[in-house]
Amino acid sequence: MAASIRSTSMPSRLHPISDKVSESLNQLSHWQSSPSTSSSSLCAGFSGLCDLYQSIDDLLQLPQTQQALVHRGANKCLDEVLEGSIRLLDACETARDVMLQVKGSLEDVQMTFRRRGTEADLQRSIKTYLSLKKSIKQKTIKCLKALKTEKCRFSSFYNGSQELVAVMTVVREASSTSITIMESLLSYFSASKPTGSVKTTAALKWIGSGRVACEEEADKMNEMKRLDAFLSEFYGQKSKKDDEQAWNAQERLKAFVGGMQDLEDGLNLVHRHLIQTRVSLLNILSQ
């Protein structure tokens, strides 16, 4: 998840907007230096990215910025960024589709618990969810490969005025950070049931009230992996579950599904900012 954001020196005449851009870049640099894939970390990344895109859009509205971007030689830079924005929007759509599929399947499991369905009903709904997690893995792997390829395109630099180099570098930094967040989000939702050592397996065994046999190991897993581990364990129990186990399952599902709304809102905001930035660049290109 870590990816360094280069320090971008903005021309002094682009201040004070350039100060906001620099501040947003610094915040995102700090975010990327913390290797966490929790939902709260992803939400913080979305928030920082939205602030950055808002500052970039303000920057693109400045006359001196538009003058630099319509200068001869800038078209190639704009074309490359616009092509990349299409791929970013595609990745955003894929991430949203994956998120909604996972959310819908979990809501089905949640509804089965609420209706006090039979043991067979519970097993069937959980099995459907676990099967979904396997099916979306290939979809996310394909998207992750495409994002990795796209990120490799951000190594080139531009020749031109100081304003052109600074603005286009910031736009590309925003795109690179967007890719990093999309990668983290896709990895978060495609995480399958952890397997491996006996120590790890023991950490996944949730008992009655939800106590974890090895809290230190479990703390290393994000919420998605914990939930998958819990549902896998629940699904694997052949004996009938008691009321306490059923209640615990409902509470865990309720907390997780409720928390997904923040991720969904954050992703939707980033999607809107990506579109707005693309529109602003297209308007400049058409001048």
mmCIF file of C-alpha atoms in Angstrom:
data_model
loop_
_atom_site.group_PDB
_atom_site.id
_atom_site.type_symbol
_atom_site.label_atom_id
_atom_site.label_comp_id
_atom_site.label_asym_id
_atom_site.label_seq_id
_atom_site.Cartn_x
_atom_site.Cartn_y
_atom_site.Cartn_z
ATOM 1 C CA MET A 1 0.000 0.000 0.000
ATOM 2 C CA ALA A 2 2.972 2.249 0.493
ATOM 3 C CA ALA A 3 3.948 4.452 -2.429
ATOM 4 C CA SER A 4 5.918 7.644 -2.012
ATOM 5 C CA ILE A 5 4.472 10.907 -3.282
ATOM 6 C CA ARG A 6 7.163 13.120 -4.736
ATOM 7 C CA SER A 7 7.430 16.627 -3.351
ATOM 8 C CA THR A 8 6.050 19.001 -5.954
ATOM 9 C CA SER A 9 7.267 22.575 -6.062
ATOM 10 C CA MET A 10 4.514 24.835 -7.323
ATOM 11 C CA PRO A 11 5.248 28.251 -8.830
ATOM 12 C CA SER A 12 4.768 30.990 -6.236
ATOM 13 C CA ARG A 13 2.216 32.847 -8.350
ATOM 14 C CA LEU A 14 -0.135 29.851 -8.116
ATOM 15 C CA HIS A 15 -0.482 30.347 -4.346
ATOM 16 C CA PRO A 16 -2.569 30.079 -2.165
ATOM 17 C CA ILE A 17 -4.184 27.162 -4.008
ATOM 18 C CA SER A 18 -0.779 25.554 -4.406
ATOM 19 C CA ASP A 19 -0.474 25.522 -0.611
ATOM 20 C CA LYS A 20 -3.666 23.457 -0.386
ATOM 21 C CA VAL A 21 -2.361 21.078 -3.036
ATOM 22 C CA SER A 22 0.931 20.644 -1.198
ATOM 23 C CA GLU A 23 -0.871 20.087 2.101
ATOM 24 C CA SER A 24 -3.115 17.420 0.559
ATOM 25 C CA LEU A 25 -0.106 15.696 -1.024
ATOM 26 C CA ASN A 26 1.731 15.656 2.293
ATOM 27 C CA GLN A 27 -1.286 14.171 4.077
ATOM 28 C CA LEU A 28 -1.628 11.457 1.468
ATOM 29 C CA SER A 29 2.087 10.751 1.655
ATOM 30 C CA HIS A 30 1.686 10.153 5.390
ATOM 31 C CA TRP A 31 -1.343 7.932 4.723
ATOM 32 C CA GLN A 32 0.563 5.809 2.236
ATOM 33 C CA SER A 33 3.460 5.354 4.641
ATOM 34 C CA SER A 34 1.140 3.485 7.056
ATOM 35 C CA PRO A 35 0.683 -0.105 5.791
ATOM 36 C CA SER A 36 -2.930 -0.569 6.904
ATOM 37 C CA THR A 37 -5.876 -1.932 4.914
ATOM 38 C CA SER A 38 -8.579 -1.346 7.503
ATOM 39 C CA SER A 39 -11.844 0.287 6.464
ATOM 40 C CA SER A 40 -11.039 3.371 8.572
ATOM 41 C CA SER A 41 -7.702 3.748 6.797
ATOM 42 C CA LEU A 42 -9.365 3.433 3.398
ATOM 43 C CA CYS A 43 -11.949 6.060 4.363
ATOM 44 C CA ALA A 44 -9.145 8.402 5.442
ATOM 45 C CA GLY A 45 -7.472 7.819 2.081
ATOM 46 C CA PHE A 46 -10.695 8.637 0.240
ATOM 47 C CA SER A 47 -11.115 11.824 2.257
ATOM 48 C CA GLY A 48 -7.577 12.992 1.569
ATOM 49 C CA LEU A 49 -7.904 12.158 -2.118
ATOM 50 C CA CYS A 50 -11.149 14.144 -2.415
ATOM 51 C CA ASP A 51 -9.450 17.164 -0.813
ATOM 52 C CA LEU A 52 -6.594 16.850 -3.302
ATOM 53 C CA TYR A 53 -8.877 16.628 -6.322
ATOM 54 C CA GLN A 54 -10.873 19.627 -5.119
ATOM 55 C CA SER A 55 -7.661 21.647 -4.854
ATOM 56 C CA ILE A 56 -6.559 20.448 -8.301
ATOM 57 C CA ASP A 57 -9.879 21.500 -9.819
ATOM 58 C CA ASP A 58 -9.478 24.945 -8.237
ATOM 59 C CA LEU A 59 -5.974 25.047 -9.704
ATOM 60 C CA LEU A 60 -7.242 24.124 -13.172
ATOM 61 C CA GLN A 61 -9.656 27.067 -13.118
ATOM 62 C CA LEU A 62 -6.842 29.623 -12.735
ATOM 63 C CA PRO A 63 -6.115 31.620 -15.926
ATOM 64 C CA GLN A 64 -2.344 31.073 -15.624
ATOM 65 C CA THR A 65 -2.859 27.332 -15.304
ATOM 66 C CA GLN A 66 -5.098 27.183 -18.362
ATOM 67 C CA GLN A 67 -2.635 29.335 -20.284
ATOM 68 C CA ALA A 68 0.158 26.876 -19.486
ATOM 69 C CA LEU A 69 -1.958 23.865 -20.457
ATOM 70 C CA VAL A 70 -3.067 25.246 -23.834
ATOM 71 C CA HIS A 71 0.549 26.039 -24.734
ATOM 72 C CA ARG A 72 2.069 24.151 -27.641
ATOM 73 C CA GLY A 73 3.349 20.768 -26.493
ATOM 74 C CA ALA A 74 0.899 20.375 -23.618
ATOM 75 C CA ASN A 75 -1.650 18.451 -25.681
ATOM 76 C CA LYS A 76 0.340 15.240 -25.492
ATOM 77 C CA CYS A 77 0.503 15.531 -21.692
ATOM 78 C CA LEU A 78 -3.234 16.123 -21.483
ATOM 79 C CA ASP A 79 -4.011 13.240 -23.821
ATOM 80 C CA GLU A 80 -1.977 10.830 -21.684
ATOM 81 C CA VAL A 81 -3.670 11.981 -18.485
ATOM 82 C CA LEU A 82 -7.128 11.763 -20.063
ATOM 83 C CA GLU A 83 -6.447 8.221 -21.288
ATOM 84 C CA GLY A 84 -5.349 7.296 -17.786
ATOM 85 C CA SER A 85 -8.474 8.847 -16.301
ATOM 86 C CA ILE A 86 -10.639 6.457 -18.336
ATOM 87 C CA ARG A 87 -8.792 3.469 -16.897
ATOM 88 C CA LEU A 88 -9.106 4.951 -13.406
ATOM 89 C CA LEU A 89 -12.852 5.361 -13.826
ATOM 90 C CA ASP A 90 -13.086 1.761 -15.056
ATOM 91 C CA ALA A 91 -11.224 0.576 -11.954
ATOM 92 C CA CYS A 92 -13.524 2.676 -9.801
ATOM 93 C CA GLU A 93 -16.548 1.021 -11.404
ATOM 94 C CA THR A 94 -15.042 -2.431 -10.859
ATOM 95 C CA ALA A 95 -14.343 -1.652 -7.197
ATOM 96 C CA ARG A 96 -17.878 -0.361 -6.709
ATOM 97 C CA ASP A 97 -19.347 -3.450 -8.398
ATOM 98 C CA VAL A 98 -17.297 -5.744 -6.167
ATOM 99 C CA MET A 99 -18.284 -3.790 -3.075
ATOM 100 C CA LEU A 100 -21.995 -3.910 -3.901
ATOM 101 C CA GLN A 101 -21.864 -7.637 -4.627
ATOM 102 C CA VAL A 102 -20.195 -8.358 -1.295
ATOM 103 C CA LYS A 103 -22.589 -6.048 0.535
ATOM 104 C CA GLY A 104 -25.661 -7.611 -1.097
ATOM 105 C CA SER A 105 -24.531 -11.150 -0.302
ATOM 106 C CA LEU A 106 -23.804 -10.263 3.316
ATOM 107 C CA GLU A 107 -27.207 -8.622 3.632
ATOM 108 C CA ASP A 108 -28.761 -11.892 2.454
ATOM 109 C CA VAL A 109 -26.898 -13.767 5.196
ATOM 110 C CA GLN A 110 -27.967 -11.105 7.675
ATOM 111 C CA MET A 111 -31.611 -11.427 6.608
ATOM 112 C CA THR A 112 -31.494 -15.212 7.029
ATOM 113 C CA PHE A 113 -30.363 -14.763 10.622
ATOM 114 C CA ARG A 114 -33.069 -12.178 11.307
ATOM 115 C CA ARG A 115 -35.773 -14.455 9.977
ATOM 116 C CA ARG A 116 -34.447 -17.261 12.168
ATOM 117 C CA GLY A 117 -34.062 -19.461 9.130
ATOM 118 C CA THR A 118 -33.378 -23.150 9.384
ATOM 119 C CA GLU A 119 -29.878 -24.532 9.732
ATOM 120 C CA ALA A 120 -29.998 -25.455 6.036
ATOM 121 C CA ASP A 121 -30.997 -21.886 5.106
ATOM 122 C CA LEU A 122 -28.093 -20.443 7.076
ATOM 123 C CA GLN A 123 -25.616 -22.878 5.587
ATOM 124 C CA ARG A 124 -26.885 -22.104 2.097
ATOM 125 C CA SER A 125 -26.659 -18.316 2.451
ATOM 126 C CA ILE A 126 -23.174 -18.459 3.958
ATOM 127 C CA LYS A 127 -22.019 -20.873 1.262
ATOM 128 C CA THR A 128 -23.331 -18.487 -1.409
ATOM 129 C CA TYR A 129 -21.364 -15.641 0.140
ATOM 130 C CA LEU A 130 -18.126 -17.643 0.409
ATOM 131 C CA SER A 131 -18.547 -18.793 -3.203
ATOM 132 C CA LEU A 132 -18.992 -15.166 -4.273
ATOM 133 C CA LYS A 133 -15.718 -14.221 -2.608
ATOM 134 C CA LYS A 134 -13.975 -16.855 -4.699
ATOM 135 C CA SER A 135 -15.648 -15.752 -7.920
ATOM 136 C CA ILE A 136 -14.732 -12.070 -7.570
ATOM 137 C CA LYS A 137 -11.107 -12.878 -6.895
ATOM 138 C CA GLN A 138 -10.293 -13.383 -10.587
ATOM 139 C CA LYS A 139 -12.111 -10.163 -11.449
ATOM 140 C CA THR A 140 -10.116 -8.165 -8.923
ATOM 141 C CA ILE A 141 -6.819 -9.796 -9.910
ATOM 142 C CA LYS A 142 -7.374 -8.714 -13.510
ATOM 143 C CA CYS A 143 -8.173 -5.172 -12.422
ATOM 144 C CA LEU A 144 -5.168 -5.056 -10.082
ATOM 145 C CA LYS A 145 -2.854 -6.079 -12.923
ATOM 146 C CA ALA A 146 -4.264 -3.312 -15.101
ATOM 147 C CA LEU A 147 -3.749 -0.773 -12.306
ATOM 148 C CA LYS A 148 -0.164 -1.909 -11.789
ATOM 149 C CA THR A 149 0.521 -1.404 -15.485
ATOM 150 C CA GLU A 150 -1.101 2.033 -15.369
ATOM 151 C CA LYS A 151 1.016 3.101 -12.388
ATOM 152 C CA CYS A 152 4.198 2.267 -14.326
ATOM 153 C CA ARG A 153 3.271 4.976 -16.823
ATOM 154 C CA PHE A 154 3.779 7.689 -14.208
ATOM 155 C CA SER A 155 7.563 7.670 -14.363
ATOM 156 C CA SER A 156 7.928 10.127 -17.277
ATOM 157 C CA PHE A 157 8.394 13.854 -16.845
ATOM 158 C CA TYR A 158 7.438 16.789 -19.000
ATOM 159 C CA ASN A 159 9.331 19.446 -20.870
ATOM 160 C CA GLY A 160 7.766 22.850 -20.746
ATOM 161 C CA SER A 161 7.153 25.834 -18.519
ATOM 162 C CA GLN A 162 7.438 25.609 -14.761
ATOM 163 C CA GLU A 163 3.660 25.915 -14.473
ATOM 164 C CA LEU A 164 3.053 23.093 -16.959
ATOM 165 C CA VAL A 165 5.493 20.726 -15.268
ATOM 166 C CA ALA A 166 4.130 21.506 -11.805
ATOM 167 C CA VAL A 167 0.438 21.162 -12.685
ATOM 168 C CA MET A 168 0.813 18.001 -14.735
ATOM 169 C CA THR A 169 3.008 16.413 -12.064
ATOM 170 C CA VAL A 170 0.362 17.103 -9.425
ATOM 171 C CA VAL A 171 -2.376 15.642 -11.644
ATOM 172 C CA ARG A 172 -0.316 12.519 -12.163
ATOM 173 C CA GLU A 173 0.449 12.252 -8.458
ATOM 174 C CA ALA A 174 -3.289 12.342 -7.796
ATOM 175 C CA SER A 175 -3.824 9.600 -10.382
ATOM 176 C CA SER A 176 -1.048 7.481 -8.882
ATOM 177 C CA THR A 177 -2.508 7.851 -5.399
ATOM 178 C CA SER A 178 -5.970 7.003 -6.728
ATOM 179 C CA ILE A 179 -4.535 3.786 -8.138
ATOM 180 C CA THR A 180 -2.953 2.924 -4.789
ATOM 181 C CA ILE A 181 -6.269 3.411 -2.992
ATOM 182 C CA MET A 182 -8.156 1.374 -5.606
ATOM 183 C CA GLU A 183 -5.590 -1.398 -5.225
ATOM 184 C CA SER A 184 -6.063 -1.364 -1.456
ATOM 185 C CA LEU A 185 -9.857 -1.363 -1.760
ATOM 186 C CA LEU A 186 -9.921 -4.242 -4.240
ATOM 187 C CA SER A 187 -7.494 -6.235 -2.112
ATOM 188 C CA TYR A 188 -9.644 -5.537 0.939
ATOM 189 C CA PHE A 189 -12.825 -6.959 -0.582
ATOM 190 C CA SER A 190 -11.245 -9.823 -2.482
ATOM 191 C CA ALA A 191 -9.501 -11.171 0.612
ATOM 192 C CA SER A 192 -10.363 -14.836 0.958
ATOM 193 C CA LYS A 193 -10.450 -17.003 4.045
ATOM 194 C CA PRO A 194 -6.918 -17.026 5.510
ATOM 195 C CA THR A 195 -5.279 -20.421 5.577
ATOM 196 C CA GLY A 196 -1.921 -21.744 6.663
ATOM 197 C CA SER A 197 -0.258 -22.602 9.935
ATOM 198 C CA VAL A 198 -1.886 -24.116 12.970
ATOM 199 C CA LYS A 199 -1.158 -20.876 14.805
ATOM 200 C CA THR A 200 -3.087 -18.893 12.210
ATOM 201 C CA THR A 201 -5.947 -21.379 12.186
ATOM 202 C CA ALA A 202 -6.233 -21.148 15.955
ATOM 203 C CA ALA A 203 -6.446 -17.379 15.674
ATOM 204 C CA LEU A 204 -9.475 -17.711 13.422
ATOM 205 C CA LYS A 205 -11.565 -19.821 15.767
ATOM 206 C CA TRP A 206 -14.211 -17.535 17.174
ATOM 207 C CA ILE A 207 -15.792 -19.015 20.261
ATOM 208 C CA GLY A 208 -19.320 -18.256 21.483
ATOM 209 C CA SER A 209 -19.004 -14.655 22.657
ATOM 210 C CA GLY A 210 -16.547 -13.874 19.873
ATOM 211 C CA ARG A 211 -13.342 -14.317 21.897
ATOM 212 C CA VAL A 212 -10.316 -14.963 19.716
ATOM 213 C CA ALA A 213 -7.899 -17.700 20.741
ATOM 214 C CA CYS A 214 -4.931 -15.620 19.701
ATOM 215 C CA GLU A 215 -5.733 -11.904 19.694
ATOM 216 C CA GLU A 216 -2.314 -10.862 18.499
ATOM 217 C CA GLU A 217 -2.672 -12.862 15.285
ATOM 218 C CA ALA A 218 -6.255 -11.764 14.714
ATOM 219 C CA ASP A 219 -5.328 -8.088 15.111
ATOM 220 C CA LYS A 220 -3.159 -8.404 11.999
ATOM 221 C CA MET A 221 -6.232 -9.146 9.886
ATOM 222 C CA ASN A 222 -8.537 -6.470 8.571
ATOM 223 C CA GLU A 223 -12.284 -6.582 9.186
ATOM 224 C CA MET A 224 -12.992 -8.379 5.918
ATOM 225 C CA LYS A 225 -10.628 -11.250 6.678
ATOM 226 C CA ARG A 226 -11.962 -11.510 10.220
ATOM 227 C CA LEU A 227 -15.525 -11.722 8.980
ATOM 228 C CA ASP A 228 -14.631 -14.300 6.332
ATOM 229 C CA ALA A 229 -12.818 -16.364 8.940
ATOM 230 C CA PHE A 230 -15.778 -16.148 11.285
ATOM 231 C CA LEU A 231 -18.341 -17.126 8.643
ATOM 232 C CA SER A 232 -16.121 -19.951 7.404
ATOM 233 C CA GLU A 233 -15.842 -21.283 10.932
ATOM 234 C CA PHE A 234 -19.568 -20.857 11.451
ATOM 235 C CA TYR A 235 -20.282 -22.645 8.167
ATOM 236 C CA GLY A 236 -17.928 -25.485 9.047
ATOM 237 C CA GLN A 237 -19.661 -26.295 12.344
ATOM 238 C CA LYS A 238 -21.875 -29.303 11.775
ATOM 239 C CA SER A 239 -23.703 -29.149 15.084
ATOM 240 C CA LYS A 240 -26.681 -26.818 15.525
ATOM 241 C CA LYS A 241 -25.711 -23.322 16.666
ATOM 242 C CA ASP A 242 -27.124 -21.990 19.898
ATOM 243 C CA ASP A 243 -28.854 -18.618 20.310
ATOM 244 C CA GLU A 244 -25.716 -16.936 21.608
ATOM 245 C CA GLN A 245 -23.718 -17.935 18.538
ATOM 246 C CA ALA A 246 -26.513 -16.762 16.235
ATOM 247 C CA TRP A 247 -26.758 -13.436 18.071
ATOM 248 C CA ASN A 248 -22.990 -12.973 17.849
ATOM 249 C CA ALA A 249 -23.084 -13.635 14.120
ATOM 250 C CA GLN A 250 -25.857 -11.079 13.625
ATOM 251 C CA GLU A 251 -23.968 -8.431 15.574
ATOM 252 C CA ARG A 252 -20.797 -8.961 13.561
ATOM 253 C CA LEU A 253 -22.685 -8.783 10.275
ATOM 254 C CA LYS A 254 -24.580 -5.680 11.368
ATOM 255 C CA ALA A 255 -21.377 -3.865 12.338
ATOM 256 C CA PHE A 256 -19.577 -4.792 9.149
ATOM 257 C CA VAL A 257 -22.399 -4.040 6.707
ATOM 258 C CA GLY A 258 -23.034 -0.738 8.487
ATOM 259 C CA GLY A 259 -19.379 0.211 8.164
ATOM 260 C CA MET A 260 -19.408 -0.505 4.441
ATOM 261 C CA GLN A 261 -21.597 2.552 3.859
ATOM 262 C CA ASP A 262 -18.682 4.861 4.683
ATOM 263 C CA LEU A 263 -16.516 3.064 2.124
ATOM 264 C CA GLU A 264 -19.267 3.260 -0.468
ATOM 265 C CA ASP A 265 -19.758 6.990 0.156
ATOM 266 C CA GLY A 266 -16.010 7.636 -0.045
ATOM 267 C CA LEU A 267 -15.662 5.726 -3.304
ATOM 268 C CA ASN A 268 -18.613 7.574 -4.840
ATOM 269 C CA LEU A 269 -17.080 10.931 -3.912
ATOM 270 C CA VAL A 270 -13.748 9.980 -5.471
ATOM 271 C CA HIS A 271 -15.594 8.845 -8.600
ATOM 272 C CA ARG A 272 -17.316 12.222 -8.889
ATOM 273 C CA HIS A 273 -14.019 14.076 -8.428
ATOM 274 C CA LEU A 274 -12.366 11.945 -11.114
ATOM 275 C CA ILE A 275 -15.143 12.875 -13.530
ATOM 276 C CA GLN A 276 -14.937 16.562 -12.606
ATOM 277 C CA THR A 277 -11.172 16.676 -13.151
ATOM 278 C CA ARG A 278 -11.588 14.920 -16.504
ATOM 279 C CA VAL A 279 -14.255 17.440 -17.559
ATOM 280 C CA SER A 280 -12.019 20.369 -16.551
ATOM 281 C CA LEU A 281 -9.100 18.983 -18.570
ATOM 282 C CA LEU A 282 -11.325 18.329 -21.597
ATOM 283 C CA ASN A 283 -12.595 21.916 -21.426
ATOM 284 C CA ILE A 284 -9.042 23.232 -21.402
ATOM 285 C CA LEU A 285 -8.062 20.945 -24.285
ATOM 286 C CA SER A 286 -10.988 22.207 -26.368
ATOM 287 C CA GLN A 287 -9.859 25.830 -26.115
#
